[in-house]
Coordinates of C-alpha atoms (C1' of nucleotides) in Angstrom, one line a residue:
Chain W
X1 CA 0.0 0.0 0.0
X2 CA 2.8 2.5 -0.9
X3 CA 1.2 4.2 -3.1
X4 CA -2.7 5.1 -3.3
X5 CA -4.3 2.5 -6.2
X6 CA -6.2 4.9 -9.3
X7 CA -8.3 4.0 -12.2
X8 CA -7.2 5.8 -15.7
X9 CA -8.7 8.6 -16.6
X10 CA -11.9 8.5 -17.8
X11 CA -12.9 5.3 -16.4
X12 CA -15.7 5.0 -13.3
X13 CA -16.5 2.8 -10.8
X14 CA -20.1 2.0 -9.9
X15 CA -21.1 1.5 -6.1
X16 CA -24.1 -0.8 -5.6
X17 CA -26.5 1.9 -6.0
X18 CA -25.2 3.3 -9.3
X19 CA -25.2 0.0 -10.8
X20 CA -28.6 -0.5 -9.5
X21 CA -29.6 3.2 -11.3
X22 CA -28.2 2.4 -14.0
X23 CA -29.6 -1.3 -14.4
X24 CA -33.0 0.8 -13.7
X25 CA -32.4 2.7 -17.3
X26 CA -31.0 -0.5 -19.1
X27 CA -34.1 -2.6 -18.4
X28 CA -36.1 -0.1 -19.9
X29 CA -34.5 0.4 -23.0
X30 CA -33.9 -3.6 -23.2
X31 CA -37.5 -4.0 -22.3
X32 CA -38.6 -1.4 -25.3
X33 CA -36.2 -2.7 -28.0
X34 CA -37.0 -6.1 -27.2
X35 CA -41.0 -4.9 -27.9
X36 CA -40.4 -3.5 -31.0
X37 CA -38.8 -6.2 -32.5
X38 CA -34.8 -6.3 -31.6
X39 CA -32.7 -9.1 -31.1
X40 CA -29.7 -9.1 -29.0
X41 CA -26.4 -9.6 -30.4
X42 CA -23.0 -9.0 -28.9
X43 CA -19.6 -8.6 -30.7
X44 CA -15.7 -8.4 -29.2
X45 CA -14.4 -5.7 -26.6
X46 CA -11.3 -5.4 -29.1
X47 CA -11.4 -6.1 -33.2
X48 CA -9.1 -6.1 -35.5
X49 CA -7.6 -2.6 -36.7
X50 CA -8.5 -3.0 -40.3
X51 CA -12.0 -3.3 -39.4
X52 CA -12.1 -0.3 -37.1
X53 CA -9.2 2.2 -38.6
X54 CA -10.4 4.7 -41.6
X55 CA -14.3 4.1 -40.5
X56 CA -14.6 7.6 -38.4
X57 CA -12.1 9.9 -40.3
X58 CA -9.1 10.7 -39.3
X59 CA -10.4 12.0 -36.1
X60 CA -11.8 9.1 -35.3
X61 CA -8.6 7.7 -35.7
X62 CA -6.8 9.4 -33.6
X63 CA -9.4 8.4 -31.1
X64 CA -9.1 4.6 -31.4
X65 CA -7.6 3.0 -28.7
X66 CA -4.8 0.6 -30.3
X67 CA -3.9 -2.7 -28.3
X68 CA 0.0 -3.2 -28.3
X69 CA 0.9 -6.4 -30.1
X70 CA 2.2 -9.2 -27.2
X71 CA 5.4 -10.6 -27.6
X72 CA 8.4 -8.7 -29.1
X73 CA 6.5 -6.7 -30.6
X74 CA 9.4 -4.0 -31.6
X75 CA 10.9 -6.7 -33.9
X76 CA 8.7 -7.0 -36.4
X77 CA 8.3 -2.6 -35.8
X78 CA 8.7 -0.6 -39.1
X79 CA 11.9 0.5 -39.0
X80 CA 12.4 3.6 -41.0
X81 CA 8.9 4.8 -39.4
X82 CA 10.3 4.3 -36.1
X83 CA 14.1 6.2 -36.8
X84 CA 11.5 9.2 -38.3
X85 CA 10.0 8.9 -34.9
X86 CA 6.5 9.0 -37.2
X87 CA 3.8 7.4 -35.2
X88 CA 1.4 7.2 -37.4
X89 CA 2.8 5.1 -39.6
X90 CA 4.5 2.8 -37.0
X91 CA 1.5 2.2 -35.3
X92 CA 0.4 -0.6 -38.2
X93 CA 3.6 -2.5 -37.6
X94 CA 3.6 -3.0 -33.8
X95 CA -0.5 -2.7 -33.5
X96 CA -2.8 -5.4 -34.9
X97 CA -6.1 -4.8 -32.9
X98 CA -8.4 -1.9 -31.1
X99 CA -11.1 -1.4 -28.4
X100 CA -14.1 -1.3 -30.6
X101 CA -15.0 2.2 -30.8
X102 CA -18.8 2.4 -31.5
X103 CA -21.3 -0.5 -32.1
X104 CA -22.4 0.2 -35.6
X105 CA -19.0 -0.9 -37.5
X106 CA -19.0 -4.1 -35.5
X107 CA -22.4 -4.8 -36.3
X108 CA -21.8 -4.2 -40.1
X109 CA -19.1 -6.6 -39.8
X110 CA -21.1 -8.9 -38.1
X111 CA -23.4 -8.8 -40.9
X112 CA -21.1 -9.4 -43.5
X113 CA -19.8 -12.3 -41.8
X114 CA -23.0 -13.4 -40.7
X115 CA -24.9 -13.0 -44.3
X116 CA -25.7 -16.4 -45.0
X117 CA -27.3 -17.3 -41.5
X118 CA -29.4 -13.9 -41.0
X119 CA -33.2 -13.5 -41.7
X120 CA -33.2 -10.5 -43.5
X121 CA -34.6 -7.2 -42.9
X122 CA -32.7 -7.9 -39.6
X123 CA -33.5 -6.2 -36.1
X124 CA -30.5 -6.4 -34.1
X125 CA -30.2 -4.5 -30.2
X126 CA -26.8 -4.3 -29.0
X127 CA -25.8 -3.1 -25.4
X128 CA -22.1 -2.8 -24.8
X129 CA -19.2 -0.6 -23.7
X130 CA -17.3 1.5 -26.2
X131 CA -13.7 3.3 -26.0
X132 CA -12.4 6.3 -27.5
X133 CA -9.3 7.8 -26.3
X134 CA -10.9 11.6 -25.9
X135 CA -10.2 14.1 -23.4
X136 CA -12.9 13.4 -20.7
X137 CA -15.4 16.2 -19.5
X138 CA -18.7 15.9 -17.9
X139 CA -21.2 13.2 -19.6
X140 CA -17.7 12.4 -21.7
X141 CA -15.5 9.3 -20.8
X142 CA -13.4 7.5 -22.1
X143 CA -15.5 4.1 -21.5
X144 CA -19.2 4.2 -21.7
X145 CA -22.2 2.2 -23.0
X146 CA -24.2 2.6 -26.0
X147 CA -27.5 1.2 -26.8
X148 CA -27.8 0.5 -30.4
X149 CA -30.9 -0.7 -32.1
X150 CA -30.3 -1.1 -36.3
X151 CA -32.2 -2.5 -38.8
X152 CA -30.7 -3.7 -41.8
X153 CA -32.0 -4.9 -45.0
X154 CA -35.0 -2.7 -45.6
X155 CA -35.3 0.6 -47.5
X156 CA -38.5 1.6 -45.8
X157 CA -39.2 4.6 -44.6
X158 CA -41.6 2.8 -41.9
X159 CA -38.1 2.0 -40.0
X160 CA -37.9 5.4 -39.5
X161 CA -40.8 6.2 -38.5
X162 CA -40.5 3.4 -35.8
X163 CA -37.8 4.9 -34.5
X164 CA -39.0 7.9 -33.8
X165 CA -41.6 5.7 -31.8
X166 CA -39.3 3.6 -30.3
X167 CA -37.0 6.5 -28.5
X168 CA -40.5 8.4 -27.4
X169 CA -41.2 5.1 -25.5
X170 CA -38.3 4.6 -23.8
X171 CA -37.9 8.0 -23.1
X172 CA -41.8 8.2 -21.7
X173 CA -41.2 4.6 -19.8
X174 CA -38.0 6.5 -18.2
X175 CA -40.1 9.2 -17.2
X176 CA -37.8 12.1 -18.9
X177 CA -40.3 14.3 -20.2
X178 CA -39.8 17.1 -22.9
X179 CA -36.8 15.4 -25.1
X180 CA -36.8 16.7 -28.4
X181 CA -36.2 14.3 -31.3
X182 CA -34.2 16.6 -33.7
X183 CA -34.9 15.2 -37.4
X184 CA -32.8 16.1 -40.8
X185 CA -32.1 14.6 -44.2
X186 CA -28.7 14.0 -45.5
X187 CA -30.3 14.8 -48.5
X188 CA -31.5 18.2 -47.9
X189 CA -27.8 19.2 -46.8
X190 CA -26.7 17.7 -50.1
X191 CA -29.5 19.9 -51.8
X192 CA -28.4 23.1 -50.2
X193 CA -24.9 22.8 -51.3
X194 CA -26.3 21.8 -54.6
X195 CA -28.1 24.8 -54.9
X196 CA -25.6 27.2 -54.1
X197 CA -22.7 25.3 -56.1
X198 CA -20.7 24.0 -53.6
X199 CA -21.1 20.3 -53.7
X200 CA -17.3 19.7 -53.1
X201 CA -17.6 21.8 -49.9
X202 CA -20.5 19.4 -48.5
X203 CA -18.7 18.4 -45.1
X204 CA -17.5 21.7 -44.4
X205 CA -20.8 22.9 -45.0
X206 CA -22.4 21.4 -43.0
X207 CA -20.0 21.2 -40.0
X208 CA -20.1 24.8 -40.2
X209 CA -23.8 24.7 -40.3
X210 CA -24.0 22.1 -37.4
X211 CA -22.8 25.1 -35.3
X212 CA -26.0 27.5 -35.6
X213 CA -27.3 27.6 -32.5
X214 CA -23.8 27.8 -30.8
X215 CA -22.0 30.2 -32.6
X216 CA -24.6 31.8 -34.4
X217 CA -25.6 33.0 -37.8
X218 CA -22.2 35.4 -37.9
X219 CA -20.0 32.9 -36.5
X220 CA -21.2 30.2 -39.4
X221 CA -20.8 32.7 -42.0
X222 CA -17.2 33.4 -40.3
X223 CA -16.6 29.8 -40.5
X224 CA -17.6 28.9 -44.2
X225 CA -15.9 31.7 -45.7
X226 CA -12.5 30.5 -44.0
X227 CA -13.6 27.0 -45.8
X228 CA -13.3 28.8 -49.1
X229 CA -17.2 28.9 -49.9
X230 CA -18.3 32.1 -51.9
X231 CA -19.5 34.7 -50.3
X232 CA -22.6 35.4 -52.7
X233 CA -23.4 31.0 -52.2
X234 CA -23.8 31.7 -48.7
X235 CA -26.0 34.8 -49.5
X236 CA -28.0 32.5 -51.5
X237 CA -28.8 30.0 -48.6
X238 CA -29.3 32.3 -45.8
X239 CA -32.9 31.8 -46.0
X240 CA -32.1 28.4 -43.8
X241 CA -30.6 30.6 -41.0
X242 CA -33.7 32.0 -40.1
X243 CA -36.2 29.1 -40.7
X244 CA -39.4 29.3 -38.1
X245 CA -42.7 27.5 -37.7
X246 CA -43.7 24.8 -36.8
X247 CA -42.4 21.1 -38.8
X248 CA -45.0 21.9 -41.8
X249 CA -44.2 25.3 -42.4
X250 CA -40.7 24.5 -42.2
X251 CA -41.5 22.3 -44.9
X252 CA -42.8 24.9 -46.9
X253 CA -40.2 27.1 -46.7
X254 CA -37.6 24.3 -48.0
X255 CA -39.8 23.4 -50.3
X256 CA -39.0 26.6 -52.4
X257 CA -35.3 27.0 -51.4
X258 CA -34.7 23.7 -52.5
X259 CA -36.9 23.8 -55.7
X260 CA -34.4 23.1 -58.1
X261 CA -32.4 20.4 -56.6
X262 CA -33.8 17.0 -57.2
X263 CA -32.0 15.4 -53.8
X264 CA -33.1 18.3 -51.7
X265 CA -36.8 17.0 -53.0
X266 CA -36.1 13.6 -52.0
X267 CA -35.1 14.5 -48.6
X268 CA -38.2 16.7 -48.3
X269 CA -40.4 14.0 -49.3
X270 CA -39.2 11.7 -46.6
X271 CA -39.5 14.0 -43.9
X272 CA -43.4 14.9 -44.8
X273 CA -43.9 10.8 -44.9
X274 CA -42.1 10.5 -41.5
X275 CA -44.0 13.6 -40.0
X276 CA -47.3 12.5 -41.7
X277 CA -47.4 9.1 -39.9
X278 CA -46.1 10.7 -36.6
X279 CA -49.1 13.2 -36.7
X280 CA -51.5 10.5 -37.3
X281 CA -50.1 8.1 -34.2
X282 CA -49.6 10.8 -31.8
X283 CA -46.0 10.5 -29.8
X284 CA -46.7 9.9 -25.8
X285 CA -43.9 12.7 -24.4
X286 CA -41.5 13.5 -26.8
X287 CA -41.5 16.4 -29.4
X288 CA -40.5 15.4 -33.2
X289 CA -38.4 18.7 -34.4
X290 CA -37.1 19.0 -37.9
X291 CA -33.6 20.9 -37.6
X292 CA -31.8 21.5 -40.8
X293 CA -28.9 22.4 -39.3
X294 CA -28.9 19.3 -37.8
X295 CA -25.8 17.8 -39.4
X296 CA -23.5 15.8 -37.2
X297 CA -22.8 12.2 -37.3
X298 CA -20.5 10.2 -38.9
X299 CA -20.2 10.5 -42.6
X300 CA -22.0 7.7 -44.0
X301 CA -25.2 8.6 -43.3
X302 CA -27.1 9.0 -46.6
X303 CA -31.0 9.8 -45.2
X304 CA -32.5 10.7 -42.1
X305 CA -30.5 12.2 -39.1
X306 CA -31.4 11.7 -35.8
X307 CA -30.1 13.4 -32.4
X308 CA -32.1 13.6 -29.2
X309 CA -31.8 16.8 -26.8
X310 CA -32.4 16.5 -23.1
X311 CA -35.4 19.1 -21.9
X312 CA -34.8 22.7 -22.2
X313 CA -32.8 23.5 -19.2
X314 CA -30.5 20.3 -19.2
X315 CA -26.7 21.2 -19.6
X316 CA -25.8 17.7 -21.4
X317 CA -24.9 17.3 -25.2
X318 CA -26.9 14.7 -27.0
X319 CA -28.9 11.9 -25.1
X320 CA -29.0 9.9 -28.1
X321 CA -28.6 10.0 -31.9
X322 CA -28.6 7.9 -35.4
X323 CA -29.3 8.2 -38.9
X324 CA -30.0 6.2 -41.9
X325 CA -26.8 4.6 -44.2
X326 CA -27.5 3.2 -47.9
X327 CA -24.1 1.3 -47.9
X328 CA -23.6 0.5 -44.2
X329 CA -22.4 -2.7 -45.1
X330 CA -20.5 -2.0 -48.6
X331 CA -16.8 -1.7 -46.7
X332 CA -17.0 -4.9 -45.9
X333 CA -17.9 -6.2 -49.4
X334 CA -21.8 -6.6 -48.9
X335 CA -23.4 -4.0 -51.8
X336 CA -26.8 -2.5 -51.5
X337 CA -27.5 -3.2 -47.8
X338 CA -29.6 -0.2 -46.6
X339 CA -29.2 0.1 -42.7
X340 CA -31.1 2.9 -39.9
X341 CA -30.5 2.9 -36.4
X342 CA -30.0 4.6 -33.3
X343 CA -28.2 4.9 -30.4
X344 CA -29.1 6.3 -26.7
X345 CA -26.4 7.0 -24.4
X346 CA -26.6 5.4 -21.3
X347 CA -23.6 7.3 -19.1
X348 CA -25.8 10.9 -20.3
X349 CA -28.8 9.8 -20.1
X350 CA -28.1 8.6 -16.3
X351 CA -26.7 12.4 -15.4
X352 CA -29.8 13.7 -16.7
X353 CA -32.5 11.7 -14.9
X354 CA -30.0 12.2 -11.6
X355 CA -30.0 16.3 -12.2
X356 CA -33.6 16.0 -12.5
X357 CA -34.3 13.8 -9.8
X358 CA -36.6 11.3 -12.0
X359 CA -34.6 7.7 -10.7
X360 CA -37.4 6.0 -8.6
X361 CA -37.3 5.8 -5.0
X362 CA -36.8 2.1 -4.9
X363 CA -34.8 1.6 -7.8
X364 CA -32.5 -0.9 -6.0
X365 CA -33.7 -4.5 -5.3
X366 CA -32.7 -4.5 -2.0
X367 CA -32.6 -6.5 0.8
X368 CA -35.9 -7.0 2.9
X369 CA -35.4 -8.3 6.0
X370 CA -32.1 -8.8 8.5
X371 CA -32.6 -11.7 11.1
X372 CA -30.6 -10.6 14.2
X373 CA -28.1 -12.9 15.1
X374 CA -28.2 -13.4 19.1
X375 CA -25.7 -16.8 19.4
X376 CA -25.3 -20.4 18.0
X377 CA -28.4 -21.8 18.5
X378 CA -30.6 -18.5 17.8
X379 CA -28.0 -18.3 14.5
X380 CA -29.3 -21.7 13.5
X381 CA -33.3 -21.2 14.1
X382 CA -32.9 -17.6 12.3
X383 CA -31.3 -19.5 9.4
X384 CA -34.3 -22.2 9.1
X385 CA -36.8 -18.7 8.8
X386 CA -34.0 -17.0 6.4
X387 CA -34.3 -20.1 4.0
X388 CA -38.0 -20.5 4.1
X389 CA -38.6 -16.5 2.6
X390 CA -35.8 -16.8 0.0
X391 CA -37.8 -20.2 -0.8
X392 CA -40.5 -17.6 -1.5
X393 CA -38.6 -15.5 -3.5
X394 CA -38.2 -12.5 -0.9
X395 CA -34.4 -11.5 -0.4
X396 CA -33.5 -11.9 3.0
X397 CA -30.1 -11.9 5.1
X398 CA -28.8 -13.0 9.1
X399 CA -26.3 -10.7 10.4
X400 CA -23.5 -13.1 10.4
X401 CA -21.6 -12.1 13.8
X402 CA -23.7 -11.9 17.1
X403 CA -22.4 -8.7 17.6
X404 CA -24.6 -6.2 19.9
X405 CA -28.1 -5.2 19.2
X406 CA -27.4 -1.4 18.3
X407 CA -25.0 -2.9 15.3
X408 CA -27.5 -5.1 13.9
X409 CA -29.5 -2.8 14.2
X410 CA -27.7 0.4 12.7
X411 CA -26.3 -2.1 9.9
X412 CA -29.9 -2.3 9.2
X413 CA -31.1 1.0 9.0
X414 CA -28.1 2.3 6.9
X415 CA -28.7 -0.4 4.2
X416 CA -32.3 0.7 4.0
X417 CA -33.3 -2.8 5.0
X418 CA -36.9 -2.3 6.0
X419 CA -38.1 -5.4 8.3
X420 CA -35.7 -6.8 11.1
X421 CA -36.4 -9.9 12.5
X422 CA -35.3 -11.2 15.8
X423 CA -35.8 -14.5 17.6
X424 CA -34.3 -15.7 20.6
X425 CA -35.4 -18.3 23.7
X426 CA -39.0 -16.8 23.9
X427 CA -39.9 -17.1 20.6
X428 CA -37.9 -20.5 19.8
X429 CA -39.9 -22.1 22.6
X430 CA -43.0 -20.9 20.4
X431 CA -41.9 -21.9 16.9
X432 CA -42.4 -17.6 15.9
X433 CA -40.6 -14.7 15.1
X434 CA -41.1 -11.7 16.3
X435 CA -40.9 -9.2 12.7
X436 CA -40.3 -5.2 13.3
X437 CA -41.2 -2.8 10.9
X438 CA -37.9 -0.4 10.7
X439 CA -39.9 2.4 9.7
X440 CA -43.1 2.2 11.8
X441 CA -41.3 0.7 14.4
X442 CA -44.2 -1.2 15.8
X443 CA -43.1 -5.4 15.9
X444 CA -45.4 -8.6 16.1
X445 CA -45.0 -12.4 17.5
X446 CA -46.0 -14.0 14.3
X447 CA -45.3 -17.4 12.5
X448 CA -43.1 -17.6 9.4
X449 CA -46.3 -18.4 7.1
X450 CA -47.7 -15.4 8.5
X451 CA -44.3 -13.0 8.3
X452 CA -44.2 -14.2 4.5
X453 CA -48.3 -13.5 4.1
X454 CA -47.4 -9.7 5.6
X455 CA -44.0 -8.5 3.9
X456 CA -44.6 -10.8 0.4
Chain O
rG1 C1' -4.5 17.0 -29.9
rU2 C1' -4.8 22.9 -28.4
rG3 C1' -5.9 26.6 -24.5
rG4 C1' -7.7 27.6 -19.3
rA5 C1' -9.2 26.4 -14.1
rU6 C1' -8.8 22.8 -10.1
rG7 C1' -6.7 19.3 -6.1
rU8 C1' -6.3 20.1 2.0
rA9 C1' -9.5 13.9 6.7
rG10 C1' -14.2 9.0 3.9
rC11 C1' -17.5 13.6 2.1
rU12 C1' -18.2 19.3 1.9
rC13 C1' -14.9 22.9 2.8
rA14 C1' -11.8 26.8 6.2
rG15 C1' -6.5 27.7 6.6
rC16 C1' -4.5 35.6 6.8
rU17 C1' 1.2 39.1 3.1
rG18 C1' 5.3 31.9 3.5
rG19 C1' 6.4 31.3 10.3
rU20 C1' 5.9 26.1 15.8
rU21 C1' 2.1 20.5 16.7
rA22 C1' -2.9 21.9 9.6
rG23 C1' -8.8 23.0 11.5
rA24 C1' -14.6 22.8 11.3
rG25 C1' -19.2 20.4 10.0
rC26 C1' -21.0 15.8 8.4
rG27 C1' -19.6 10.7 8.5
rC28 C1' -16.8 6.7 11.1
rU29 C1' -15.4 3.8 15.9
rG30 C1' -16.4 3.2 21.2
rG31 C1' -19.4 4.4 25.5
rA32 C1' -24.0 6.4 28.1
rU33 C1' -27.9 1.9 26.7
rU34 C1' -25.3 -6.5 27.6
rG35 C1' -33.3 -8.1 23.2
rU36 C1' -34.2 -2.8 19.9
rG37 C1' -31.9 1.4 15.0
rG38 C1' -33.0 6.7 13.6
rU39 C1' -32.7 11.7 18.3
rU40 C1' -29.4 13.4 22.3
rC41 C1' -24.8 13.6 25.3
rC42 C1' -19.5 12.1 26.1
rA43 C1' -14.9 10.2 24.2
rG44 C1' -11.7 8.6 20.2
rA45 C1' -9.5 7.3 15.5
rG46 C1' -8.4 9.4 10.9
rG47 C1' -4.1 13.9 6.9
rU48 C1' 3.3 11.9 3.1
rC49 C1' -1.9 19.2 2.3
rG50 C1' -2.6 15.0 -5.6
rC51 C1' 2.6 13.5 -6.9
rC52 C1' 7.9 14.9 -8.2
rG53 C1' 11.4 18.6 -8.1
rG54 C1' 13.0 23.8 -7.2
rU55 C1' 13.3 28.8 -4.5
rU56 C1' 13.7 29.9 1.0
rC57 C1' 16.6 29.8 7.5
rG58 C1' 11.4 27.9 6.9
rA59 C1' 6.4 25.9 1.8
rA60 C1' -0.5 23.6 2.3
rC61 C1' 0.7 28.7 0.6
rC62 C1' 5.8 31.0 -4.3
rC63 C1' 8.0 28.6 -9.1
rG64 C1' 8.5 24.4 -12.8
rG65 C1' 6.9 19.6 -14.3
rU66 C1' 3.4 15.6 -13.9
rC67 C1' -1.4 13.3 -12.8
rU68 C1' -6.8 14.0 -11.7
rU69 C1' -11.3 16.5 -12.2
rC70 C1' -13.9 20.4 -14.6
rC71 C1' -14.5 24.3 -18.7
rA72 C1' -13.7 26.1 -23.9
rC73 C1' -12.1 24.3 -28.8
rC74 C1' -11.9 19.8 -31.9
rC75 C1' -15.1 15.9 -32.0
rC76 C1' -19.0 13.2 -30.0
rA77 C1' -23.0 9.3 -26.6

RNA sequence: GUGGAUGUAGCUCAGCUGGUUAGAGCGCUGGAUUGUGGUUCCAGAGGUCGCCGGUUCGAACCCGGUCUUCCACCCCA
């Protein structure tokens, strides 16, 4: 014990009642995706680096975690990369494989390898940790969960629409009222940098335009003029700066600004058929927002965006987020395999429902009843009444020492453990217990049938 | 990866312009109370002042480095 122990950065531990919290918020997205439809599947901690390295861009790469090869591994190093002290390129030689970094790339790979035994169009949950070697802030780490639901193998534009149904439930079931479900089209962006001329510019467009509400309209403009667009193109779309209303006259509005490109009348299109079918099957809590300057995500989505906001007031990033991909599954040598999915984020969406107060009072399955432990022989009777309520399914404990009274008792109250039982000479001699209630405080003789009948 | 703040007991924090033996509240342990917890009273334990180095007669305090947490950027759940 010379030195005190410490977990890297970025990494938690979870005491009982976190895990218990956060196994409150997993059930109910398990319990969700499991009623629309999913299937669990589960892939590797650590892939190989092929499959994982040029997926995200070359941030992304940066943010891979890399698993030194065992062994000698400096051996079989790349020598000139290592004199020129170049990392990126040495990494290859002396790195073979990578903490997976999201859940979608394994799962296209899963698919791929999976083809031939897969019903197809294929529902597929996934609940796993993810690394990324970021700098940590709050609702940021460096190992979290993500809850992935995909589909893959179907075009329709229903898939969509169920998602939008499946995050309102979980987030109704979870009792987080006032999440927005922000909604754009890949093909919309593409139509407003084919409108104004800049198709080349597409990413910085849109990363620029990603950054509306947080740097504002000058700020953007700032931005895309140091990205080389013209200064009359962004003149031309400024119309999208400003756009008001509710999701129908927003429609409206893009309708004409987006008139002569063909793709930005796609993407319109699919947003009326999602909105259209949302209107008719009403959402239970959530609000369905189109945001065109919605535009983050990884670059292969090709349709519908997703990101979900925590309520107004919340100081989080995104609580979840997804999108639609024509060619998830392309990389990997599979053509024309359309995939949509989404993603909630368990760490976030914890830190939310804990700033608001919203975890249930008895969210941990905690013990229900201590036996006192008063000597040998009372150990041995409390035993016999301990076995016969975990025969009935109720979770029950004997202090294991017959230490004094007021520690039995204080171990009790701090552990929230809300019936005590005690039973020494007197109550041996009548085959009962007598039960206290820890919160009433009032305690009865009564037989173990009856004790079961009162606290089942 | 860039820039900035932060770190004192298990927890929340005091600690003066550098000056003996670093404090409080809560929590913890024991006792008042040997079959009755939460309240009260009494006593006690617990700290290499994040870590390493430097300046100084002397450092929790000043300087440098490093780590942690947090904030902004980048990116993202």
């Amino acid at each position: 014990m010379a030195q005190k122990p410490s977990i890297p950065k970025g990494t938690r531990d979870f005491t009982p009642q976190e895990v218990a919290k956060r196994n409150f918020i997993f059930d109910i997205i398990k319990t969700e995706f499991k009623k629309f439809g999913f299937q669990a599947i589960e892939t590797p901690s650590f892939e190989n680096s092929d499959t994982l390295m040029g997926k995200y861009g070359e941030e992304g790469d940066r943010l891979i975690f890399k698993i030194l090869n065992s062994g000698d591994f400096l051996k079989k190093a790349d020598e000139s990369a290592y004199a020129d002290k170049d990392s990126l390129k040495l990494t290859p030689s002396i790195s073979e494989k990578a903490l997976r970094y999201d859940l979608t790339v394994p799962f296209a790979r899963y698919v791929v390898q999976h083809q031939n035994e897969i019903d197809f169009p294929f529902k597929r949950y996934q609940i796993q940790p993810v690394w990324r070697a970021d700098r940590p802030q709050k609702g940021r780490f460096r190992e979290f969960f993500q809850c992935d639901a995909d589909v893959v193998g179907s075009d329709s534009l229903w898939q969509e629409v169920e998602f939008v149904q499946l995050y309102d439930s979980v987030f109704s079931a979870l009792k987080l009222d006032g999440v927005t479900i922000k909604i754009n089209n890949r093909k919309i962006l593409s139509g407003f940098a084919e409108v104004i001329g800049e198709q080349d510019k597409l990413i910085d467009f849109t990363v620029a335009l990603d950054k509306l509400d947080k740097i504002g309209e000058d700020g953007v403009v700032k931005e895309m003029l140091a990205k080389g667009i013209a200064e009359e193109a962004i003149e031309k779309i400024k119309p999208i700066f400003g756009l008001q209303g509710d999701f129908a006259e927003k429609i409206e509005a893009l309708k004409s600004i987006l008139s002569t490109s063909e793709a930005g009348l796609k993407g319109i299109e699919e947003l009326e058929f999602i909105q259209n079918a949302i209107s008719e099957m009403p959402l239970k809590t959530a609000k369905l927002d189109l945001d065109v300057t919605l535009a983050r995500g990884l670059n292969y989505y090709t349709g519908a965006i997703f990101e979900v906001s925590a309520p107004e007031g919340v100081k989080m990033g995104s609580i979840g987020g997804g999108g639609r991909y024509d060619d998830l599954t392309g990389i990997f040598g599979l053509k024309n395999m359309s995939g949509v999915g989404i993603s909630f984020g368990l760490d976030r969406i914890y830190l939310v429902l804990e700033e608001l107060n919203l975890f249930p009072e008895a969210v941990a399955d905690d013990v229900k009843v201590l036996f006192v432990n008063f000597g040998e022989k009372e150990a041995l009777y409390a035993f016999k009444g301990v076995n016969a309520l975990r025969a009935e399914g109720i979770n029950a404990e004997v202090f294991p020492d017959s230490a004094k009274m007021k520690k039995q008792m204080n171990y009790a109250n701090k552990r929230n453990i809300p019936f005590v039982i005690l039973a020494g000479d007197e109550e041996m001699a009548a085959g009962e217990y007598t039960l206290k209630n820890m919160k009433t405080g009032e305690q009865d003789r009564l037989n173990l049938k009856d004790i079961i009948a009162k606290i089942a």
